[in-house]
Coordinates of C-alpha atoms and ligand atoms in Angstrom, one line a residue:
M1 CA 52.6 74.3 24.8
R2 CA 55.1 74.3 21.9
P3 CA 53.5 73.9 18.5
V4 CA 55.4 70.7 17.8
F5 CA 53.7 69.0 20.9
V6 CA 50.3 70.3 19.8
L7 CA 50.9 68.7 16.4
L8 CA 52.1 65.4 18.0
F9 CA 49.0 65.3 20.3
A10 CA 46.8 66.0 17.3
I11 CA 48.4 63.2 15.3
F12 CA 48.2 60.8 18.3
G13 CA 44.5 61.6 18.8
F14 CA 43.7 61.1 15.2
V15 CA 45.5 57.7 15.1
A16 CA 43.8 56.6 18.3
T17 CA 40.4 57.5 16.8
L18 CA 41.3 55.6 13.6
V19 CA 42.3 52.5 15.6
A20 CA 39.1 52.7 17.7
Q21 CA 37.0 53.0 14.5
D22 CA 38.9 50.1 12.9
V23 CA 37.7 47.5 15.4
K24 CA 34.2 46.5 14.3
P25 CA 32.4 43.6 15.8
L26 CA 31.5 40.9 13.2
R27 CA 27.8 39.9 13.1
Q28 CA 27.1 36.9 15.3
A29 CA 24.2 34.5 15.4
D30 CA 21.1 35.8 17.0
E31 CA 21.2 34.6 20.6
R32 CA 17.4 35.1 21.0
Y33 CA 16.8 31.9 19.0
K34 CA 19.4 29.7 20.7
A35 CA 17.6 26.8 22.3
D36 CA 18.6 24.1 24.7
I37 CA 15.8 21.9 23.5
L38 CA 14.2 21.6 20.0
V39 CA 10.9 19.7 20.0
V40 CA 9.9 18.4 16.6
V41 CA 6.3 17.2 16.3
A42 CA 3.7 16.9 13.5
H43 CA 0.5 18.8 14.4
P44 CA -0.7 21.6 16.6
D45 CA -1.6 20.0 20.0
D46 CA 1.2 17.3 19.6
E47 CA 3.4 19.5 21.8
A48 CA 1.2 18.2 24.7
A49 CA 3.2 15.0 24.4
A50 CA 6.1 16.8 25.8
T51 CA 4.8 19.9 27.7
P52 CA 4.7 18.3 31.2
Y53 CA 8.5 17.7 30.8
L54 CA 9.0 21.1 29.1
A55 CA 7.3 22.8 32.0
R56 CA 10.1 21.3 34.2
A57 CA 12.9 22.2 31.8
L58 CA 11.7 25.8 31.5
D59 CA 11.4 26.1 35.3
E60 CA 15.1 25.0 35.4
G61 CA 16.0 27.9 33.0
K62 CA 16.2 25.9 29.8
H63 CA 15.3 27.6 26.5
V64 CA 12.9 25.7 24.2
A65 CA 12.0 25.9 20.5
V66 CA 9.3 23.9 18.8
A67 CA 8.9 22.9 15.1
Y68 CA 5.7 21.6 13.7
G69 CA 5.7 19.5 10.5
T70 CA 2.1 20.6 9.5
R71 CA -0.6 23.1 10.5
G72 CA -3.0 20.2 11.2
S73 CA -5.5 21.1 8.5
S74 CA -7.3 17.7 8.4
G75 CA -10.0 16.7 10.7
E76 CA -13.1 18.0 12.5
N77 CA -13.4 21.7 13.5
Q78 CA -15.0 21.7 17.0
S79 CA -15.2 25.4 17.4
G80 CA -16.1 26.9 14.0
A81 CA -17.0 26.4 10.4
E82 CA -13.5 26.7 8.9
Q83 CA -12.0 23.6 7.3
A84 CA -8.9 22.5 5.4
A85 CA -6.3 25.2 4.9
A86 CA -8.3 27.8 6.8
L87 CA -8.5 25.3 9.8
G88 CA -4.7 24.9 9.5
A89 CA -4.2 28.7 9.7
I90 CA -6.3 28.8 12.9
R91 CA -4.5 25.8 14.4
E92 CA -1.2 27.6 13.9
I93 CA -2.4 30.4 16.1
E94 CA -3.8 27.9 18.7
A95 CA -0.4 26.2 18.8
R96 CA 1.5 29.5 19.1
R97 CA -0.9 30.6 21.9
S98 CA -0.5 27.3 23.7
L99 CA 3.3 27.6 23.6
A100 CA 3.1 31.3 24.6
H101 CA 1.4 30.0 27.8
F102 CA 4.8 28.4 28.7
G103 CA 6.7 31.4 27.5
I104 CA 7.9 29.6 24.3
T105 CA 7.8 31.9 21.2
N106 CA 10.6 30.2 19.3
V107 CA 8.1 28.4 17.1
W108 CA 8.4 27.2 13.5
F109 CA 6.2 25.4 10.9
L110 CA 7.8 23.2 8.2
G111 CA 4.9 23.5 5.8
G112 CA 4.0 19.8 5.4
K113 CA 0.4 18.8 4.8
D114 CA -1.6 16.9 7.4
T115 CA -2.0 13.3 6.2
A116 CA -4.6 11.0 7.7
S117 CA -2.7 7.8 7.4
Q118 CA -0.7 5.3 9.5
D119 CA 2.0 5.0 6.7
V120 CA 5.0 7.2 7.3
L121 CA 6.0 7.0 3.7
Q122 CA 2.7 8.6 2.6
S123 CA 3.2 11.4 5.1
L124 CA 6.8 12.0 4.0
A125 CA 5.6 12.2 0.3
N126 CA 2.7 14.5 1.2
W127 CA 5.0 16.7 3.3
D128 CA 7.4 17.1 0.3
H129 CA 10.1 15.3 2.3
G130 CA 13.1 17.2 0.7
A131 CA 11.7 20.7 1.3
A132 CA 10.6 19.8 4.8
L133 CA 14.0 18.4 5.7
E134 CA 15.8 21.5 4.2
N135 CA 13.5 23.6 6.4
L136 CA 14.2 21.6 9.5
V137 CA 18.0 21.6 9.0
R138 CA 17.7 25.4 8.7
I139 CA 15.7 25.6 11.9
M140 CA 18.3 23.4 13.7
R141 CA 21.1 25.7 12.5
V142 CA 19.1 28.7 13.7
T143 CA 18.1 27.3 17.1
R144 CA 21.3 25.3 17.7
P145 CA 19.7 22.9 20.2
E146 CA 21.7 20.8 22.6
V147 CA 18.9 18.2 22.6
V148 CA 16.2 17.2 20.1
L149 CA 12.9 15.7 21.4
T150 CA 10.6 14.1 18.9
F151 CA 8.2 11.2 18.2
L152 CA 9.7 7.7 18.0
P153 CA 10.3 6.8 14.3
G154 CA 8.7 3.4 14.1
T155 CA 5.4 1.7 13.4
F156 CA 3.5 0.1 16.3
I157 CA 0.0 -0.7 17.4
G158 CA -1.3 2.5 18.9
E159 CA -2.5 5.8 17.5
D160 CA 0.7 5.7 15.6
H161 CA 0.0 8.5 13.2
G162 CA 2.1 8.5 10.0
D163 CA 2.7 12.3 10.4
H164 CA 3.9 11.7 14.0
Q165 CA 6.4 9.1 12.7
A166 CA 7.4 11.5 9.9
S167 CA 8.3 14.2 12.4
G168 CA 10.6 11.7 14.1
V169 CA 12.1 10.6 10.8
L170 CA 12.9 14.2 9.8
A171 CA 14.2 15.2 13.2
T172 CA 16.6 12.2 13.1
E173 CA 17.7 13.0 9.6
A174 CA 18.3 16.7 10.5
F175 CA 20.2 15.6 13.6
D176 CA 22.6 13.7 11.4
L177 CA 22.8 16.3 8.7
A178 CA 22.7 19.8 10.3
G179 CA 26.4 19.7 11.4
N180 CA 27.6 18.7 7.9
P181 CA 28.5 21.9 5.9
T182 CA 28.1 20.1 2.6
V183 CA 24.4 19.5 3.4
F184 CA 22.2 22.4 2.1
P185 CA 25.5 24.4 1.6
S186 CA 23.8 27.7 0.7
Q187 CA 22.5 27.8 4.3
V188 CA 26.0 27.8 5.6
A189 CA 27.6 30.0 2.9
A190 CA 29.1 33.4 3.8
P191 CA 27.1 36.3 2.3
L192 CA 28.7 38.1 -0.7
R193 CA 26.9 41.4 -0.3
R194 CA 25.3 43.5 2.4
L195 CA 21.7 42.7 1.4
E196 CA 22.4 39.0 0.5
P197 CA 19.3 37.4 -0.9
Y198 CA 20.4 33.8 -1.4
L199 CA 23.2 32.7 1.0
E200 CA 22.1 32.4 4.6
N201 CA 25.2 32.9 6.8
L202 CA 24.3 30.1 9.2
Q203 CA 26.8 27.8 10.9
P204 CA 26.7 24.0 10.8
W205 CA 25.3 22.8 14.1
Q206 CA 25.5 19.3 15.6
P207 CA 23.0 18.7 18.4
K208 CA 24.3 16.5 21.2
K209 CA 21.5 14.1 22.0
I210 CA 18.2 13.0 20.5
Y211 CA 15.3 11.5 22.6
Y212 CA 12.0 10.0 21.4
F213 CA 8.6 9.9 22.9
P214 CA 6.5 7.0 21.6
D215 CA 3.0 7.4 20.2
A216 CA 2.2 3.7 20.7
E217 CA 0.6 1.4 23.3
R218 CA 3.6 -0.7 23.8
D219 CA 5.0 0.4 27.1
D220 CA 6.5 -3.1 27.5
L221 CA 8.9 -2.2 24.7
F222 CA 10.0 1.2 25.9
K223 CA 10.5 0.6 29.6
G224 CA 14.0 1.4 30.8
K225 CA 15.1 2.7 27.4
G226 CA 15.4 6.3 28.6
P227 CA 14.8 8.7 31.4
A228 CA 11.4 9.1 33.1
Y229 CA 10.1 12.3 34.8
S230 CA 7.4 12.8 37.4
V231 CA 5.1 15.6 36.4
K232 CA 3.8 16.2 39.9
E233 CA 6.5 18.5 41.2
I234 CA 5.6 22.2 41.7
A235 CA 7.3 24.7 39.4
K236 CA 9.3 27.3 41.3
S237 CA 8.2 30.1 39.0
S238 CA 4.4 29.6 38.9
K239 CA 3.9 27.4 42.0
K240 CA 1.8 25.0 39.9
A241 CA 2.4 21.3 39.2
Y242 CA 4.0 20.6 35.9
W243 CA 1.0 18.5 34.7
R244 CA -1.3 21.4 35.6
L245 CA 0.8 23.8 33.5
A246 CA 0.7 21.4 30.6
L247 CA -3.1 21.0 30.9
E248 CA -3.6 24.8 31.0
G249 CA -1.4 25.1 27.9
F250 CA -3.7 22.7 26.1
L251 CA -6.8 24.9 26.6
T252 CA -6.1 26.9 23.4
H253 CA -6.8 23.9 21.1
E254 CA -10.5 24.6 20.8
T255 CA -10.8 23.5 17.1
Q256 CA -9.5 20.1 18.2
A257 CA -11.1 19.6 21.6
K258 CA -13.8 22.2 22.4
G259 CA -16.1 19.8 24.2
Y260 CA -13.3 18.6 26.5
I261 CA -12.0 22.1 27.1
D262 CA -15.5 23.5 27.9
R263 CA -15.9 20.7 30.5
L264 CA -12.5 21.5 32.0
H265 CA -13.4 25.2 32.3
K266 CA -16.5 24.2 34.4
M267 CA -14.5 22.0 36.8
S268 CA -13.3 22.8 40.3
D269 CA -9.6 22.3 41.1
A270 CA -10.4 19.0 42.9
E271 CA -12.3 17.7 39.8
I272 CA -9.5 18.6 37.5
E273 CA -7.0 16.7 39.8
K274 CA -9.2 13.7 39.6
L275 CA -9.5 14.0 35.8
A276 CA -5.7 14.3 35.5
E277 CA -5.4 10.9 37.2
S278 CA -7.8 9.2 34.8
D279 CA -6.9 11.1 31.6
G280 CA -3.1 10.5 31.7
W281 CA -2.1 14.1 32.5
G282 CA -0.6 13.0 35.8
D283 CA 1.4 10.1 34.2
A284 CA 5.2 10.3 34.4
Q285 CA 6.8 11.3 31.1
H286 CA 9.0 8.6 29.5
F287 CA 11.6 9.1 26.8
V288 CA 13.6 6.7 24.7
L289 CA 17.2 7.6 24.2
G290 CA 17.9 7.7 20.4
K291 CA 21.6 8.7 20.6
S292 CA 24.0 10.7 22.6
L293 CA 27.2 12.0 21.0
V294 CA 28.5 13.1 24.5
G295 CA 28.1 9.9 26.5
G296 CA 25.9 9.7 29.7
S297 CA 23.7 6.9 30.8
V298 CA 20.6 5.6 29.0
T299 CA 18.2 6.5 31.8
G300 CA 20.1 9.5 33.2
D301 CA 18.9 13.1 32.9
I302 CA 18.4 14.5 29.4
F303 CA 21.1 17.1 30.1
E304 CA 23.6 14.7 31.7
S305 CA 27.1 15.1 30.1
I306 CA 26.0 18.1 28.1
T307 CA 28.2 21.2 28.2
P308 CA 27.7 24.2 26.0
G309 CA 29.6 24.7 22.8
L310 CA 30.4 23.0 19.6
I311 CA 31.2 19.3 19.3
A312 CA 32.8 17.4 16.4
V313 CA 30.4 16.2 13.7
T314 CA 30.0 12.5 13.6
H315 CA 28.5 10.6 10.7
P316 CA 26.8 7.4 11.8
E317 CA 28.4 4.2 10.6
V318 CA 26.0 2.6 8.2
V319 CA 25.5 -1.1 8.9
A320 CA 25.4 -3.0 5.6
E321 CA 22.3 -5.0 4.9
P322 CA 22.8 -8.7 4.4
Q323 CA 22.3 -9.6 0.8
Q324 CA 20.3 -12.7 -0.2
P325 CA 22.1 -14.7 -3.0
E326 CA 18.9 -16.6 -3.9
L327 CA 15.4 -15.9 -4.9
S328 CA 13.7 -14.3 -1.9
V329 CA 10.5 -12.4 -0.8
E330 CA 10.5 -9.9 2.0
L331 CA 8.1 -7.4 3.7
A332 CA 8.4 -4.0 2.1
G333 CA 6.6 -0.6 2.9
P334 CA 7.2 1.2 6.2
W335 CA 8.5 -1.9 8.0
K336 CA 11.3 -2.4 5.5
F337 CA 12.0 1.3 5.5
Y338 CA 12.4 1.4 9.3
A339 CA 14.8 -1.6 9.2
Q340 CA 16.9 0.4 6.7
F341 CA 16.4 3.7 8.6
R342 CA 17.7 2.2 11.9
R343 CA 20.8 0.9 10.2
A344 CA 21.4 4.2 8.3
H345 CA 21.1 6.3 11.5
A346 CA 22.9 4.1 14.0
L347 CA 19.7 3.3 15.8
T348 CA 19.7 -0.5 15.6
H349 CA 19.0 -0.5 19.4
L350 CA 15.7 1.3 19.0
P351 CA 12.7 -0.7 20.2
H352 CA 10.6 -2.2 17.5
P353 CA 8.0 -5.0 17.5
E354 CA 8.8 -8.5 16.2
P355 CA 6.9 -9.6 14.3
P356 CA 5.9 -6.2 12.8
E357 CA 2.5 -5.0 13.8
I358 CA -0.4 -2.8 12.9
A359 CA -3.9 -1.9 14.2
L360 CA -6.6 -1.9 11.5
Q361 CA -10.3 -1.1 11.4
L362 CA -12.7 -4.1 10.9
G363 CA -14.2 -4.2 7.5
T364 CA -11.1 -2.6 5.8
T365 CA -8.3 -4.1 3.8
L366 CA -4.9 -5.0 5.0
V367 CA -2.3 -4.3 2.3
I368 CA 1.0 -6.3 2.6
P369 CA 3.6 -4.8 0.3
L370 CA 6.4 -7.2 -0.7
W371 CA 9.7 -7.1 -2.5
V372 CA 10.5 -10.1 -4.7
H373 CA 14.2 -10.4 -5.4
N374 CA 15.6 -12.6 -8.1
P375 CA 19.4 -12.3 -8.2
T376 CA 19.7 -15.5 -10.3
A377 CA 20.5 -15.4 -14.1
S378 CA 17.2 -17.1 -15.1
S379 CA 13.4 -16.3 -14.9
Q380 CA 11.8 -17.7 -11.8
E381 CA 8.2 -18.6 -10.8
I382 CA 7.0 -18.0 -7.2
A383 CA 3.8 -18.8 -5.4
L384 CA 2.3 -16.5 -2.7
A385 CA -0.2 -17.9 -0.2
A386 CA -1.6 -16.4 3.0
D387 CA -2.5 -18.2 6.3
L388 CA -5.5 -16.3 7.7
P389 CA -7.7 -16.4 10.8
A390 CA -11.4 -17.5 10.3
G391 CA -13.5 -14.8 8.6
W392 CA -10.4 -13.1 6.9
T393 CA -10.1 -13.5 3.1
A394 CA -7.4 -12.9 0.6
Q395 CA -8.8 -10.3 -1.9
S396 CA -5.8 -10.3 -4.3
G397 CA -2.1 -10.8 -4.7
T398 CA -2.0 -14.6 -3.9
G399 CA -1.2 -17.2 -6.6
K400 CA 1.7 -17.7 -9.0
F401 CA 3.9 -14.9 -10.4
S402 CA 7.0 -14.9 -12.6
I403 CA 10.0 -12.6 -12.2
G404 CA 12.8 -12.0 -14.8
P405 CA 16.5 -12.6 -14.2
K406 CA 18.4 -10.1 -12.0
E407 CA 15.2 -8.3 -11.1
T408 CA 13.6 -6.9 -8.0
C409 CA 9.9 -6.3 -8.3
A410 CA 7.1 -5.2 -6.0
A411 CA 4.1 -7.4 -5.2
R412 CA 1.1 -6.8 -2.9
V413 CA -1.2 -9.1 -1.0
E414 CA -4.5 -7.6 0.0
I415 CA -6.5 -9.2 2.8
N416 CA -10.1 -8.2 3.8
L417 CA -10.8 -8.0 7.5
P418 CA -14.2 -9.3 8.7
P419 CA -16.8 -6.6 9.0
P420 CA -17.5 -5.1 12.5
T421 CA -20.5 -6.5 14.4
D422 CA -22.7 -4.6 16.7
H423 CA -21.2 -6.3 19.8
A424 CA -17.6 -6.2 18.7
P425 CA -15.4 -4.7 21.4
R426 CA -13.4 -1.5 20.7
K427 CA -10.4 -3.6 20.1
Q428 CA -9.8 -7.3 19.9
D429 CA -6.9 -9.7 20.3
A430 CA -4.1 -9.3 17.7
Q431 CA -4.1 -11.9 15.0
E432 CA -1.1 -13.3 13.2
I433 CA -1.1 -13.2 9.4
T434 CA 1.5 -15.2 7.5
V435 CA 2.3 -14.8 3.8
R436 CA 4.3 -17.8 2.5
A437 CA 6.4 -17.5 -0.7
T438 CA 7.5 -20.7 -2.4
A439 CA 9.4 -21.6 -5.5
R440 CA 9.9 -25.2 -6.7
E441 CA 8.2 -26.4 -3.5
Q442 CA 10.9 -24.6 -1.4
S443 CA 10.2 -21.7 0.9
V444 CA 11.7 -18.4 -0.3
G445 CA 10.1 -16.2 2.3
V446 CA 7.8 -16.3 5.4
I447 CA 6.3 -12.8 6.2
K448 CA 4.6 -12.4 9.5
L449 CA 2.4 -9.5 10.6
R450 CA 0.6 -9.0 13.9
V451 CA -2.7 -7.3 13.1
E452 CA -5.0 -5.9 15.8
P453 CA -8.6 -5.5 14.5
R454 CA -10.4 -2.5 16.0
K455 CA -13.8 -0.8 15.5
R456 CA -12.1 2.4 14.6
T457 CA -8.4 3.2 14.0
L458 CA -8.0 6.2 11.6
P459 CA -5.4 8.4 13.3
E460 CA -6.4 11.9 14.3
Ligands
ZN501 ZN1 -0.8 14.8 16.0

């Protein structure tokens, strides 16, 4: 070969190598953490509220991630001496082992503190709402779920744990925020150096649908509001019924249910089937559609109308609250919060009880938080009185109060429930409590609450 060709070949080879070396793939999001479903719950063992459905979704090839608001550090330890934070550390392992039973390892903890209360606002405060939300938005951007499943944000008669409600509130907020690049912008900022310590290099992500599972005994309110799934079909992969897989997944939660789990271990298959019927494991799973940004029907399959990929970010249209021009008194606390929350997140269709309701333990105190609004230009006097069932007494907060011009002030009526008697049933008929607000003999507010007295109600 003539030297000039040798040279040309050498140059060509060099350039070709240069070009090949020049094409470097840019780093992409880690596909191992991409989920079809993100479940957001409050405590270890809450996943059991969704595992009969998750067993089906996993069998159909879906990928699932789970986020827990807390480690569940409150309550009794049925398997050892450890309490409080130590108990929470153990429960984190029990939750991870439970989910590993289904093959789910995409598991996250938001770092909130277990709060034994029915009041979602106390749970949100104790969880450090802002930090927990930032964490959940991050997890949503890492796991990029098509669908979010979580507890129904609302307050009802039922177990209705404040932490369960808080997980539903956070999941809804994160659903509406994770696609917005101006929300927690350092999460979606491009890194400035190879070992970037501050900017996270995530992408905004808008999930397509959010569904709720209620933690309340008000099936009448939830019927037909979303899809229902039988849990009795047999999984292709394991040849076991979905309910059976869910039950087996629950067996790791010994600190919460050792007695129950020990009994299960001693049962025959036939006995377990019988128990599943009486204990609710065999019940169909019902969901309430929160919202879909991709259409589909209310009771259709959770994945109906979902195709992979990005969708446009939509900001819910906030429905303005009607303003009262005159002196007025209204119910405050979680009930008022939820009315505002439903408007702020385009969830005004979400089932909620009217009048508002709560289950309370006999012998305890019902606290009715109120807002008193005086938009007028002069000081006003109002009178608060309560209509109560026999045996119930107003402890404080009734009587006359004054409020300055252009002020909104909090007031609180406290009502003692009658003490429990030896023969009181576990739960009794709900009672209606009415607080009447008057000014110059005119009504300025009638606040109704349905209260179901029970022997025991503290959520667990
Ligand atoms: Zn729970």
